[in-house]
Tab-separated table of C-alpha atoms and ligand atoms in Angstrom:
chain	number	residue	atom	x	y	z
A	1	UNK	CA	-21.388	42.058	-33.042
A	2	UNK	CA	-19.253	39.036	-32.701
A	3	UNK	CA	-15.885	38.250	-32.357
A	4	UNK	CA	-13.932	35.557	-31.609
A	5	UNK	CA	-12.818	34.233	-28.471
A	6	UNK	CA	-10.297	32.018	-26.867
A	7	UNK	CA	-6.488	31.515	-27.589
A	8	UNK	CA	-4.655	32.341	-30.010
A	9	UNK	CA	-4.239	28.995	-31.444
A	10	UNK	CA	-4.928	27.495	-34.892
A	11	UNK	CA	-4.521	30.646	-36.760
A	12	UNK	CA	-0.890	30.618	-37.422
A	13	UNK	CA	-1.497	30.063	-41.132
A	14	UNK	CA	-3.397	32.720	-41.577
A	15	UNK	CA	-1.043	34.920	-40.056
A	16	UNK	CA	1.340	33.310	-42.638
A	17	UNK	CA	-0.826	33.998	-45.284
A	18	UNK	CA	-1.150	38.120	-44.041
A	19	UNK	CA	2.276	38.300	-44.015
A	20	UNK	CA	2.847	37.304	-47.503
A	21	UNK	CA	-0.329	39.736	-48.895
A	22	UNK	CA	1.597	42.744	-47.428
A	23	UNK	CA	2.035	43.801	-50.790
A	24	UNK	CA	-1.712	44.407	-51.799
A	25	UNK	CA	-1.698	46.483	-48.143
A	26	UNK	CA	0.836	48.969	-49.752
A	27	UNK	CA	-1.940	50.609	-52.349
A	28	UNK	CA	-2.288	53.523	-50.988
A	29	UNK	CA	-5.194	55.565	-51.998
A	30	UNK	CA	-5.905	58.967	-51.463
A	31	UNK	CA	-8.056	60.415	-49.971
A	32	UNK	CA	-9.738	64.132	-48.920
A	33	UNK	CA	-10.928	63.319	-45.516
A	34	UNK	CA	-11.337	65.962	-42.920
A	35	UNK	CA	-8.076	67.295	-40.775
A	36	UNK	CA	-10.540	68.996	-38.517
A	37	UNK	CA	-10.153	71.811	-36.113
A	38	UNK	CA	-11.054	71.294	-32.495
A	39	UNK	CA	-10.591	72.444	-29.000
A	40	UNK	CA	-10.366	71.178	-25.525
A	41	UNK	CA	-12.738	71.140	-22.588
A	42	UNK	CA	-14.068	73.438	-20.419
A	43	UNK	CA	-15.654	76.795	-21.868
A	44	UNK	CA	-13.558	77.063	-25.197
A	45	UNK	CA	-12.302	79.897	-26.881
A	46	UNK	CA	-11.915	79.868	-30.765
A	47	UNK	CA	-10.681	82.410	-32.306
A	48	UNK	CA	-10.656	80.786	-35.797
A	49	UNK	CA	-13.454	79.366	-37.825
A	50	UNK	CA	-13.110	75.490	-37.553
A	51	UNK	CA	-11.502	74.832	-40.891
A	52	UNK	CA	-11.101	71.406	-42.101
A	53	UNK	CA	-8.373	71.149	-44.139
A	54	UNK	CA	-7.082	68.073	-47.014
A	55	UNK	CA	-4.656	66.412	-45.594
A	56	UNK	CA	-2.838	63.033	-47.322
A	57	UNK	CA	-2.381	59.523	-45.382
A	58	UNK	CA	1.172	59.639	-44.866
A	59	UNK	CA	3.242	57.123	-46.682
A	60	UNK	CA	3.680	53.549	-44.775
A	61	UNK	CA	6.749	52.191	-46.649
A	62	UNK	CA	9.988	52.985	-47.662
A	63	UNK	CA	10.043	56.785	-46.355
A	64	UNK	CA	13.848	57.131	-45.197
A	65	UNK	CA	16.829	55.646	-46.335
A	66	UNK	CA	19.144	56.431	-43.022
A	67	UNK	CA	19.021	53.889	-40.154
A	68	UNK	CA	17.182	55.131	-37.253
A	69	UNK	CA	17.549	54.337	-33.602
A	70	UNK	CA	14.776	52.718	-32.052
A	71	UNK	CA	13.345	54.438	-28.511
A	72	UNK	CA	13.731	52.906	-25.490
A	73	UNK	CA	12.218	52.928	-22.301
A	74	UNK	CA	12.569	51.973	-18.712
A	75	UNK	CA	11.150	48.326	-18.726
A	76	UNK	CA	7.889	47.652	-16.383
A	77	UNK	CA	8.631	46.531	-13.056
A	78	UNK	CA	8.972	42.469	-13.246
A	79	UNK	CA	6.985	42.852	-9.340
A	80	UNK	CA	3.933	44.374	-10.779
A	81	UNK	CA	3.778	43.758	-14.855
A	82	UNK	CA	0.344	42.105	-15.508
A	83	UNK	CA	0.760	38.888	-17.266
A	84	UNK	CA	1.044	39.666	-20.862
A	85	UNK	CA	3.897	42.036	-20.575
A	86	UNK	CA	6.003	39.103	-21.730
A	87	UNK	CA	7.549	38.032	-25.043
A	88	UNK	CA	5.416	36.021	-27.448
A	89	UNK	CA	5.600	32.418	-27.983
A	90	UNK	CA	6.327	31.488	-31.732
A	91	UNK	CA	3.505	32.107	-34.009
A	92	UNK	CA	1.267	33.379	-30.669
A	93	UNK	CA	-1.080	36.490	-31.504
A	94	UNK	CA	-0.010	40.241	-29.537
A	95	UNK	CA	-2.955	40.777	-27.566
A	96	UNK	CA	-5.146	43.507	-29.079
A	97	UNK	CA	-3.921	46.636	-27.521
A	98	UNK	CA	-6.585	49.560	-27.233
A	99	UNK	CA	-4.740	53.150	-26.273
A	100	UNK	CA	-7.659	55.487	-24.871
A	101	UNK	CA	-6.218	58.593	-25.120
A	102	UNK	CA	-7.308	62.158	-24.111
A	103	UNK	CA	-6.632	65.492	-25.512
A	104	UNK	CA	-6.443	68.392	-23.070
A	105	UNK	CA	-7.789	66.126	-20.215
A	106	UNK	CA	-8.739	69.448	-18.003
A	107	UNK	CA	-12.395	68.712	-17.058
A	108	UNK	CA	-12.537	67.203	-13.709
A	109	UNK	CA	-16.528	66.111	-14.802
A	110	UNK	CA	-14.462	64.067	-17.500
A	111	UNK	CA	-12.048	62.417	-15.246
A	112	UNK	CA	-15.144	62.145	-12.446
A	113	UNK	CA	-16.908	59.298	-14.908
A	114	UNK	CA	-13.544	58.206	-16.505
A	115	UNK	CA	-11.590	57.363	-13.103
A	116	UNK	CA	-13.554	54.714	-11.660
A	117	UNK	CA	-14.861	53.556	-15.205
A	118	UNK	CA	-10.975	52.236	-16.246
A	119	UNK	CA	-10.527	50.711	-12.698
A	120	UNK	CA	-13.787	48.694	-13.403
A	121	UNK	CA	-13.043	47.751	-16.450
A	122	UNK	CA	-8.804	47.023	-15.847
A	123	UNK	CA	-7.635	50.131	-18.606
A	124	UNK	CA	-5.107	52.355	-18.427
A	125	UNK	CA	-5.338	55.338	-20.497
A	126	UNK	CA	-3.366	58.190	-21.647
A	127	UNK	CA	-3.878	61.826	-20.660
A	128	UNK	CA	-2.358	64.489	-23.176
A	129	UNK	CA	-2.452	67.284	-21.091
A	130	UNK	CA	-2.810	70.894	-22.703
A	131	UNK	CA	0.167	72.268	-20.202
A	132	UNK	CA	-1.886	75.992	-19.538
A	133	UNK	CA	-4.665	73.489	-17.878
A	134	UNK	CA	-2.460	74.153	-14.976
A	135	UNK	CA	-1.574	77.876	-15.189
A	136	UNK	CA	-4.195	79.697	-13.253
A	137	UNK	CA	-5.913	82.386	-15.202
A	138	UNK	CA	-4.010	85.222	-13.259
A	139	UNK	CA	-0.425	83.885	-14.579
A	140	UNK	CA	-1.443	83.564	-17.801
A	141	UNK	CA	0.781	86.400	-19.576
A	142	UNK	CA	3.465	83.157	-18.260
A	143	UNK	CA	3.019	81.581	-21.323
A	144	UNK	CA	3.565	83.037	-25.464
A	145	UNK	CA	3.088	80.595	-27.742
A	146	UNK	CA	5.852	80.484	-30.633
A	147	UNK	CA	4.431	83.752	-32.832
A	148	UNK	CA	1.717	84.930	-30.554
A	149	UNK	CA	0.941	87.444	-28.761
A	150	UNK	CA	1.832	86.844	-24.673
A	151	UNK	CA	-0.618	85.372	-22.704
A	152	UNK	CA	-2.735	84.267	-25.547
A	153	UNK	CA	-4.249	80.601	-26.429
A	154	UNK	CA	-6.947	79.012	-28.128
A	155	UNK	CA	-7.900	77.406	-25.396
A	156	UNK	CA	-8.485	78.750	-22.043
A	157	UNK	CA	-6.122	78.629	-19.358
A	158	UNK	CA	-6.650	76.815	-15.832
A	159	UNK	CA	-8.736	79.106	-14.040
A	160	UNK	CA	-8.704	79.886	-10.724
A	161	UNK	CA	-5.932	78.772	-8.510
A	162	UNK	CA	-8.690	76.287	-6.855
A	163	UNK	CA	-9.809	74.865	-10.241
A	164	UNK	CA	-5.940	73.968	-10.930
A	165	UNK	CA	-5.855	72.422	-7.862
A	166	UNK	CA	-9.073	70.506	-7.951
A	167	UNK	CA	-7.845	69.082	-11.873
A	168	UNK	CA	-4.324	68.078	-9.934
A	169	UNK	CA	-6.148	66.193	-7.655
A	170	UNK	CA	-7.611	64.331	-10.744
A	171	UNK	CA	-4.081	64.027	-12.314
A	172	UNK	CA	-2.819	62.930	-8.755
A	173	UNK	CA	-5.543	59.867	-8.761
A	174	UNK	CA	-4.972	59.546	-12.701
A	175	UNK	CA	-0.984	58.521	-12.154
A	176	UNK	CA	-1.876	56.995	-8.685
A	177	UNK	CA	-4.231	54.054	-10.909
A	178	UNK	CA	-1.430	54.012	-13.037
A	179	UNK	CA	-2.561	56.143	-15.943
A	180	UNK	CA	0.050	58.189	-18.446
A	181	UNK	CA	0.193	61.591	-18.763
A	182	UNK	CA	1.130	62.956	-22.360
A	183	UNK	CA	1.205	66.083	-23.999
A	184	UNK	CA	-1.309	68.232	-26.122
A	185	UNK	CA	1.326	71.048	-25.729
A	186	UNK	CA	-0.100	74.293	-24.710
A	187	UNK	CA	-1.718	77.092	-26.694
A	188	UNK	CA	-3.613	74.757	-28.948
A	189	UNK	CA	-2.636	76.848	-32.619
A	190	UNK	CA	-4.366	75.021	-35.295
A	191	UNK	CA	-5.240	76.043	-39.018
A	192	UNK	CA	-6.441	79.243	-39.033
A	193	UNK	CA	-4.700	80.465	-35.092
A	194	UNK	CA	-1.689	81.708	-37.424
A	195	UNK	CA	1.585	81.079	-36.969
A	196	UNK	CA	-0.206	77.270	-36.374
A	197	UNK	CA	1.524	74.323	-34.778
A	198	UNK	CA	1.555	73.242	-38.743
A	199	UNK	CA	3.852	75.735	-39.502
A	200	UNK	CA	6.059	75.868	-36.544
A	201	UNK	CA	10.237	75.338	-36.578
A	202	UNK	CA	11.801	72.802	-34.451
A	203	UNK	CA	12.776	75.715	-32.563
A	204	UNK	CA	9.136	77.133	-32.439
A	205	UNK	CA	8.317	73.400	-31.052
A	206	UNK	CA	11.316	73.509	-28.284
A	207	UNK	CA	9.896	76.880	-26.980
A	208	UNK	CA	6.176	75.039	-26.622
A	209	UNK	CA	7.836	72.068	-24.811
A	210	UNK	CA	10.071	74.364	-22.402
A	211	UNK	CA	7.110	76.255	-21.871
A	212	UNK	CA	5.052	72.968	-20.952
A	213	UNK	CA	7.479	71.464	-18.781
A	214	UNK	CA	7.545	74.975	-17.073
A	215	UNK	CA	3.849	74.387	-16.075
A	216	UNK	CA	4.308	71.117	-14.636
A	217	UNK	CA	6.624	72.493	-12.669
A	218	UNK	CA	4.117	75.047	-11.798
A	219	UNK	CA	1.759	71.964	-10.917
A	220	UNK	CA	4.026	70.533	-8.989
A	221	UNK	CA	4.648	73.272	-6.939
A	222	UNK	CA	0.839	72.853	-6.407
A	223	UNK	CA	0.816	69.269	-5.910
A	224	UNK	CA	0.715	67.875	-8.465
A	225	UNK	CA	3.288	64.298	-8.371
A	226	UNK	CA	3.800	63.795	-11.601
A	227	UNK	CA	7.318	62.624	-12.725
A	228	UNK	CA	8.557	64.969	-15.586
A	229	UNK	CA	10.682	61.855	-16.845
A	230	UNK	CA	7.489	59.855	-17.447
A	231	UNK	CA	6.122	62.397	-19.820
A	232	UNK	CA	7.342	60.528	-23.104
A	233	UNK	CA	5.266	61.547	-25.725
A	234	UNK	CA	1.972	63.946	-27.184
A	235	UNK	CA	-0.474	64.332	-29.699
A	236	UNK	CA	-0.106	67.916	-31.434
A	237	UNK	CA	-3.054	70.054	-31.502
A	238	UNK	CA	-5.489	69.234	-34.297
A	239	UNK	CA	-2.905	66.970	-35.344
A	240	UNK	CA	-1.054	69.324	-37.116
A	241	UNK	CA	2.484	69.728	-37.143
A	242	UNK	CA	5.397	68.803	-39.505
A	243	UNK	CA	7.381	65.888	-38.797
A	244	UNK	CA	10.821	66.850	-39.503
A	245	UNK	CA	10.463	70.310	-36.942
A	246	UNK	CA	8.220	68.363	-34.382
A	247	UNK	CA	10.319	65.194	-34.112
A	248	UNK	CA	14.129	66.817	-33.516
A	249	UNK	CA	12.618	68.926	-30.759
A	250	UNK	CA	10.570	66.169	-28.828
A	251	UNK	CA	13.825	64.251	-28.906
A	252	UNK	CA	15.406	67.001	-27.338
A	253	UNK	CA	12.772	66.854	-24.708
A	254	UNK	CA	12.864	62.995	-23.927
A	255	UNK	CA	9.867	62.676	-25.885
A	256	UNK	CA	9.882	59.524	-27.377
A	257	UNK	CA	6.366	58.184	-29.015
A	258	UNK	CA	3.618	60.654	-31.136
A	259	UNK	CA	0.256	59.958	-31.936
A	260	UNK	CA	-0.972	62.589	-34.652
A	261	UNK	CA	-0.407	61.265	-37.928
A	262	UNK	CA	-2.419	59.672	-40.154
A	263	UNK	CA	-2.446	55.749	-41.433
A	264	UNK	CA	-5.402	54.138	-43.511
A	265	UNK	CA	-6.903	51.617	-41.734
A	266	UNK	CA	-4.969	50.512	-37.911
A	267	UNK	CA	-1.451	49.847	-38.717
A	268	UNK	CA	1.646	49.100	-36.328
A	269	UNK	CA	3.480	51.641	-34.971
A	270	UNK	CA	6.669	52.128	-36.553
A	271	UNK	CA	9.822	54.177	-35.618
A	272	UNK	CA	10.444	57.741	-37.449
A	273	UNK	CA	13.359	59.968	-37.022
A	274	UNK	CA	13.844	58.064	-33.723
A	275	UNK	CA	10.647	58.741	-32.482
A	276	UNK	CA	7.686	56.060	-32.010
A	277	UNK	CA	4.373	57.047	-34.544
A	278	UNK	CA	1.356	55.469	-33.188
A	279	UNK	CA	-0.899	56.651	-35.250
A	280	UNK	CA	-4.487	57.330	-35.987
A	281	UNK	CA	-6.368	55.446	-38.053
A	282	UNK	CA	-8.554	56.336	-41.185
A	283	UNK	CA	-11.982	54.188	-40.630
A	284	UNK	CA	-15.221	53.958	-42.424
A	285	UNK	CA	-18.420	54.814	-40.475
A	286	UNK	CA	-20.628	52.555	-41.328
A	287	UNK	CA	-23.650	54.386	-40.456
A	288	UNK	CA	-22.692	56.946	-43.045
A	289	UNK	CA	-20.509	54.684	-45.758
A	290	UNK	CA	-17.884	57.620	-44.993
A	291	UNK	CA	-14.436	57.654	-44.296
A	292	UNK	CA	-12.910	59.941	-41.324
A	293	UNK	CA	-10.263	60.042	-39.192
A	294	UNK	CA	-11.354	58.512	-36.230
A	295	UNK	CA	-11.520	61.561	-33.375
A	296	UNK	CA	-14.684	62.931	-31.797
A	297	UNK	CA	-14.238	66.454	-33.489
A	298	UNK	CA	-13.797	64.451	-36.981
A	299	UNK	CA	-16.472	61.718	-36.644
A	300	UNK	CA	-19.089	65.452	-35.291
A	301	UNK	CA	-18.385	67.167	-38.607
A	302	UNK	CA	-18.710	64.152	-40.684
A	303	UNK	CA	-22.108	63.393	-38.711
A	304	UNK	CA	-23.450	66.738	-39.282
A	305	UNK	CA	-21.069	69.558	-40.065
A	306	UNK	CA	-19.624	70.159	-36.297
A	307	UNK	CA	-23.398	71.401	-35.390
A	308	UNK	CA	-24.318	72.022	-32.289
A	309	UNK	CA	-27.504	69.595	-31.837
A	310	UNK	CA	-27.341	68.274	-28.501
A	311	UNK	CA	-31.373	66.483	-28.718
A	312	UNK	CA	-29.062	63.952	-31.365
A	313	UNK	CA	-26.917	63.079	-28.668
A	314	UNK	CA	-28.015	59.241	-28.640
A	315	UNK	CA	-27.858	58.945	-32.615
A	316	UNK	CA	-24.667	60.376	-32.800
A	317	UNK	CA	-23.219	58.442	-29.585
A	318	UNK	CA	-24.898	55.101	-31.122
A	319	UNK	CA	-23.294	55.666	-34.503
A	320	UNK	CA	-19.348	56.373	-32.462
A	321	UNK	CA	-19.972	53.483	-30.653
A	322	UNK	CA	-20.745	51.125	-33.681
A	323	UNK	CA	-17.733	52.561	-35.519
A	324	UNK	CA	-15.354	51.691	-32.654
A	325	UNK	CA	-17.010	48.294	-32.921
A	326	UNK	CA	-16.676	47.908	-36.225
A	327	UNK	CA	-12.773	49.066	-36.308
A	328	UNK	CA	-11.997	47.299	-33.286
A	329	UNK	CA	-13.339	43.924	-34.404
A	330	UNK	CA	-11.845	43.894	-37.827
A	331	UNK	CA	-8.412	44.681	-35.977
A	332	UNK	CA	-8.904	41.662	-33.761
A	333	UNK	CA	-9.243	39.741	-36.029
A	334	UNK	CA	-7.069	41.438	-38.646
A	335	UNK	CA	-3.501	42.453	-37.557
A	336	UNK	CA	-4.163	42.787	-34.038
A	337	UNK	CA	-2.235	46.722	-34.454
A	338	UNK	CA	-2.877	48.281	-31.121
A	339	UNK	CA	-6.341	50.495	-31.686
A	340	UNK	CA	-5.442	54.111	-30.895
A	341	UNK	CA	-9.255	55.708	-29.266
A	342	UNK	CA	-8.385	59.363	-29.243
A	343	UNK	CA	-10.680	62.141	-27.749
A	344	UNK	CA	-10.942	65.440	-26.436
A	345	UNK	CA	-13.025	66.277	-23.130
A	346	UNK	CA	-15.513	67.775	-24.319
A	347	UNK	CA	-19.739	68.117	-24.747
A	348	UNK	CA	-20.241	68.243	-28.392
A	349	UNK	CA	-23.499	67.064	-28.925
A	350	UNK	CA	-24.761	67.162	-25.815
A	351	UNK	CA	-21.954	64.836	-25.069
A	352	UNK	CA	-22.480	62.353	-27.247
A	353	UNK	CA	-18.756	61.383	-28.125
A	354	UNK	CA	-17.500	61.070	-24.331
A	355	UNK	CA	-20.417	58.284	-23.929
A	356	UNK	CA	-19.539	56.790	-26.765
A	357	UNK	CA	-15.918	56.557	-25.753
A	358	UNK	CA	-17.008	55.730	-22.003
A	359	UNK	CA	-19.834	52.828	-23.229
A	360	UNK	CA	-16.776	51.326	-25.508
A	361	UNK	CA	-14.074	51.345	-22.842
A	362	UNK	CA	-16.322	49.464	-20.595
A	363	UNK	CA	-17.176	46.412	-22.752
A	364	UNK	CA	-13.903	46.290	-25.049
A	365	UNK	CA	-11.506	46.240	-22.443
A	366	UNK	CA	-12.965	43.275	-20.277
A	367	UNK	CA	-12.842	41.243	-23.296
A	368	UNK	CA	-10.674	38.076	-24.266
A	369	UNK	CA	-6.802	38.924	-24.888
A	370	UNK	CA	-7.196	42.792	-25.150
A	371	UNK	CA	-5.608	45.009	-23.051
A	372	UNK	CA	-6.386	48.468	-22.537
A	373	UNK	CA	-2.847	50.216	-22.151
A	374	UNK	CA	-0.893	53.203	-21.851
A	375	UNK	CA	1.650	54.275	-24.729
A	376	UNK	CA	4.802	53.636	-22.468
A	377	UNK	CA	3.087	49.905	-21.474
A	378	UNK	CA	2.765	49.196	-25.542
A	379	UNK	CA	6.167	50.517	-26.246
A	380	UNK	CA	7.781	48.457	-22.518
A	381	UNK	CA	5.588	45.464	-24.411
A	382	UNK	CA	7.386	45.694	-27.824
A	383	UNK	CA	10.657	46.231	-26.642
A	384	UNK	CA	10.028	42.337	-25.247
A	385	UNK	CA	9.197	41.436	-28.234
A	386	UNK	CA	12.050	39.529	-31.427
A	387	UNK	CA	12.352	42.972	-33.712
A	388	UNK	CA	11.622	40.388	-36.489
A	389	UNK	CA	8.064	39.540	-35.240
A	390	UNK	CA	7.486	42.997	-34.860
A	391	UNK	CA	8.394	43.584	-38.233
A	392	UNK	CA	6.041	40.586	-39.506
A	393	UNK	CA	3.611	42.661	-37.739
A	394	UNK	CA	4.182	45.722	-39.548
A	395	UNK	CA	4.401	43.991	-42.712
A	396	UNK	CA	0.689	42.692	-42.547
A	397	UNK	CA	-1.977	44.805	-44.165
A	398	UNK	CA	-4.011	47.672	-42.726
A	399	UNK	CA	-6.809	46.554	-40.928
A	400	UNK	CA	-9.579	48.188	-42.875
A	401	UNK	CA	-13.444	47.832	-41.154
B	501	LIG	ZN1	-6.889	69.262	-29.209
């Protein structure tokens, strides 16, 4: 693969010329891709059949006529912000923001390769912790998730008090290289796991999130130094959810920024009932001329039906790998919308989507103006930014590989 290198001069015009095709960006097709059900790390419990689901791109214009607030939070700290966390010059290119983020994040093996990976390469990523990661097995009847039974979860819980302690050791490094911790919420309900996070009230939702933040308290009490104000936003399990009972209640929690909708192609992040969407992007795989959402459980069942053939483990790593290529270069060169990488910890296919997401984050984010970044630095970067430029942004089309 190619791309191109060097500053961001000399291509003002064509920025100009993006801008003014927004219009042919706003044709939005439809499409039955796969929703998806997975799971987190670790030995995994499901209780439901994985059962993908139609879903519809949400819309990207025009969806609310009332004014909404923009978030906003603490700025970086002028002492230690890496060059780039600065307002743009007129007509200058964003640099290309990659967000690695991780669902669950429980498997010390996971954050054993990941660790010193990102410090090699200069990322930060984003852990979305599943909160029961840190409620030892013997506590468990601690947590009922809205509608279930107590003490019940589609995931498993944290294990023995040891194995909590050895993952807050992890988290302890994580925040100490100045990686985010985000929430995957707790019981990990999808389609299927009913009541499911896609049918749950606001209040349902506030119940999960007092329950979470109960657990990091329950961390901390183990060690774990993790800030409870610098938990500012989550991915919902599966990405399921509804936006108008999810979004009231993760304001009500401080929870500022989600990443589980939907977009076609890598779009800007834009602000929605007050909270900040970065969302996921619809790709093609070129290997398969297919379109998916682009998460490990969704690129496995598009590859071969979510089957568990660990001797393809290379193929299906390979194929990942060129995908993230493929999206990531036409973004570059495209809108530059920060590139949302989204994963679980986990060993389907022998593994083959954690190398894939481990071989990408060590040659993408060592390359020419990209910057592998947390949610809160993106959001700290764009609240430098002229609200008018940002819009220009949003206004140019979908970056479609
Ligand atoms: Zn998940």
């Amino acid at each position: 693969m190619t791309q191109r290198r060097g500053p961001f001069s000399g291509s003002k015009n064509m920025w100009a010329w993006l801008s003014t095709a927004t219009a042919l960006a706003l044709v939005l097709v439809l499409l039955t891709v796969l929703g998806g059900t997975e799971s987190d790390t670790d030995p995994v419990t499901l209780s439901s059949t994985p059962s993908p689901g139609p879903w519809q791109p949400v819309a990207t214009a025009g969806t609310s006529a009332t004014p909404e607030s923009t978030p906003v939070v603490p700025p970086a700290d002028p002492a230690t912000a890496p060059s780039w966390m600065r307002k743009l010059n007129p007509g200058e290119k964003p640099p290309q923001f990659v967000l690695f983020s991780f669902d669950g994040a429980g498997s010390t093996a996971h954050w054993a390769r990941v660790l010193p990976l990102a410090k090699r390469s200069g990322a930060h990523v984003t852990a979305l912790l599943s909160g029961i990661y840190l409620l030892e097995n013997s506590r468990k009847n601690e947590y009922t998730g809205p509608g279930h039974p107590r003490g019940s979860a589609e995931i498993t819980f944290g294990g023995t008090r040891q194995e909590v302690v050895n993952r807050i050791g992890y988290f302890n490094q994580a925040i100490a290289d100045g990686h985010e911790i985000g929430t995957h919420y707790n019981g990990h309900f999808c389609q299927g796991a009913e009541p499911s996070v896609g049918f749950w009230s606001t209040q349902d939702w506030n119940s999960e999130m007092d329950q979470f933040n109960k657990f990091v308290e329950v961390g901390r009490q183990l060690g774990l130094r993790l800030d409870p104000t610098t938990i500012r936003g989550g991915r919902t399990p599966c990405l399921e959810h509804k936006q108008d009972q999810l979004f009231p209640a993760m304001l009500q929690h401080g929870l500022v920024y989600d990443t589980s909708q939907v977009t076609l192609g890598v779009q800007w992040p834009k602000v929605k009932q007050g909270v900040w969407e970065f969302a996921m992007p619809e790709v093609r795989i070129p290997a398969l001329n297919s379109k998916v959402v682009m998460m490990d459980f969704n690129l496995w069942y598009a590859l071969n039906g979510a089957q568990e053939q660990p001797e393809r483990k290379a193929e299906f790593s390979q194929i990942t790998l060129d995908t993230y290529r493929s999206v990531y270069n036409e973004t570059f060169n495209g809108n530059r919308a920060p590139l949302v990488i989204g994963n679980h910890f986990n060993e389907w296919a022998g593994g083959a989507f954690g190398d894939a997401v481990e071989r990408f984050m060590g040659e993408v984010c060592v390359k020419t103006d990209t910057v592998c970044a947390t949610y809160t630095e993106v959001m700290q970067w764009m609240q430098l930014q002229d609200p008018a430029v940002l819009q220009e942004f949003r206004n140019m089309p979908a970056a479609m590989n």
